[in-house]
């Protein structure tokens, strides 16, 4: 009977996927939801079929890290992975329906922080990568302490790969763990406005920072109890920034492995944390260093995380924004770009975005004043007026801007603007619609 229900679940899930594809809809979650409804133990079946399971969880960077790990290992291993960012239980099952095999060498999954209790009940990770903890969708996840507990309490004896530069994650007290970090570089800052966490997780004293890389990620020490960054096994160091791209070295201090002069083609210092985590997994899995370097340098992010798409003589850059640190770091990355540009903010408040959009008031929009040559500014989405108001209350002088219906007007905006680069910053539910529109424009 169990086998029969399993096969009915597979059949029904794939039928839903087929119908959604016919309707040109995304089929990353609904097929898995149907299959789980019919056969709730399907996650256990995935667990049995994967010889090694890697989880990636945290607030920002899950999708990029997951895709990069997959890119490192997928040419000589059979890998099951949810590569499109659908990271709840439905999405993991949907990825299985899309790639059914009797066994996999590796199951590599990004897992939504709030879904960890349900997923880890059935799927047991062998390696657990933690990215960072930032304030995000407070109406859904709650404050940092709750997110920290959700992540650290579900590592469940797996080998933990912990971001040493995040003081909350670095307090993890499990025995099986390695740390990774990103060294000080030209983009590091001595002060930072967008700080989600500034107190010692041990004694609650205010932490002192030597530098900040991203939000509260950086080099810290507590002058009361002595809590500080733990020694990292894996480090990205020697970082140079060339035209928005990075050249850096990766060091494994335990084995003595050093991979030099790695070129990473996507902007944003936050991406170096994703790269460091993925390369650390690569080393732990025994992948040759030459191959790790080659795969990192050829990785292309196609999922709306500083994703570049050429349309005619213009470059469109799509970057998901969903919380204060993510918005602030994206604006800082744009500030490094000297080319004439247009910026399109798209703010929705659907369930998957978080109903509460008050987070925009915690992001540092004063950075807009540092961005050179903004030719045009547009606001779209269900809460376009809110984000325009937020910009108006920044130090940026908001004069020439336009409200748009992005689903109808993106084509016109891109064709008419004088800018060479068009940055589109959508929240989650606007991301996939934006990508479809831009990819359609590219074909024509």
mmCIF file of N, CA and C in Angstrom, residues 125-128 155-162 172-179:
data_model
loop_
_atom_site.group_PDB
_atom_site.id
_atom_site.type_symbol
_atom_site.label_atom_id
_atom_site.label_comp_id
_atom_site.label_asym_id
_atom_site.label_seq_id
_atom_site.Cartn_x
_atom_site.Cartn_y
_atom_site.Cartn_z
ATOM 1 N N UNK A 125 20.797 15.762 7.288
ATOM 2 C CA UNK A 125 21.995 16.269 6.591
ATOM 3 C C UNK A 125 23.284 15.667 7.141
ATOM 4 N N UNK A 126 24.262 15.487 6.242
ATOM 5 C CA UNK A 126 25.616 15.076 6.653
ATOM 6 C C UNK A 126 26.522 16.296 6.795
ATOM 7 N N UNK A 127 26.325 17.285 5.913
ATOM 8 C CA UNK A 127 27.043 18.563 5.988
ATOM 9 C C UNK A 127 25.999 19.672 6.030
ATOM 10 N N UNK A 128 26.159 20.602 6.956
ATOM 11 C CA UNK A 128 25.177 21.678 7.115
ATOM 12 C C UNK A 128 25.915 23.016 6.995
ATOM 13 N N UNK A 155 20.996 21.430 13.134
ATOM 14 C CA UNK A 155 22.199 20.863 12.517
ATOM 15 C C UNK A 155 22.272 19.362 12.820
ATOM 16 N N UNK A 156 21.757 18.995 13.985
ATOM 17 C CA UNK A 156 21.508 17.569 14.292
ATOM 18 C C UNK A 156 22.707 16.663 14.110
ATOM 19 N N UNK A 157 23.866 17.076 14.563
ATOM 20 C CA UNK A 157 25.023 16.187 14.504
ATOM 21 C C UNK A 157 25.729 16.153 13.171
ATOM 22 N N UNK A 158 25.242 16.910 12.186
ATOM 23 C CA UNK A 158 25.944 16.992 10.893
ATOM 24 C C UNK A 158 27.258 17.760 11.075
ATOM 25 N N UNK A 159 28.159 17.620 10.105
ATOM 26 C CA UNK A 159 29.363 18.452 10.101
ATOM 27 C C UNK A 159 28.936 19.872 9.731
ATOM 28 N N UNK A 160 29.126 20.803 10.644
ATOM 29 C CA UNK A 160 28.645 22.175 10.420
ATOM 30 C C UNK A 160 29.750 23.032 9.819
ATOM 31 N N UNK A 161 29.388 23.786 8.794
ATOM 32 C CA UNK A 161 30.288 24.765 8.196
ATOM 33 C C UNK A 161 29.727 26.136 8.560
ATOM 34 N N UNK A 162 30.413 26.824 9.463
ATOM 35 C CA UNK A 162 29.860 28.011 10.118
ATOM 36 C C UNK A 162 30.579 29.274 9.660
ATOM 37 N N UNK A 172 27.853 28.753 17.866
ATOM 38 C CA UNK A 172 27.422 27.343 17.804
ATOM 39 C C UNK A 172 28.389 26.477 18.605
ATOM 40 N N UNK A 173 27.861 25.650 19.489
ATOM 41 C CA UNK A 173 28.728 24.881 20.383
ATOM 42 C C UNK A 173 28.811 23.401 20.056
ATOM 43 N N UNK A 174 28.341 23.007 18.877
ATOM 44 C CA UNK A 174 28.485 21.600 18.474
ATOM 45 C C UNK A 174 29.955 21.244 18.267
ATOM 46 N N UNK A 175 30.256 19.942 18.340
ATOM 47 C CA UNK A 175 31.662 19.524 18.265
ATOM 48 C C UNK A 175 32.165 19.396 16.824
ATOM 49 N N UNK A 176 31.302 18.932 15.910
ATOM 50 C CA UNK A 176 31.735 18.713 14.517
ATOM 51 C C UNK A 176 31.516 19.996 13.716
ATOM 52 N N UNK A 177 32.564 20.800 13.555
ATOM 53 C CA UNK A 177 32.367 22.069 12.861
ATOM 54 C C UNK A 177 33.688 22.597 12.300
ATOM 55 N N UNK A 178 33.577 23.334 11.226
ATOM 56 C CA UNK A 178 34.671 24.138 10.684
ATOM 57 C C UNK A 178 34.119 25.532 10.431
ATOM 58 N N UNK A 179 35.018 26.506 10.514
ATOM 59 C CA UNK A 179 34.607 27.885 10.268
ATOM 60 C C UNK A 179 35.186 28.389 8.943
#
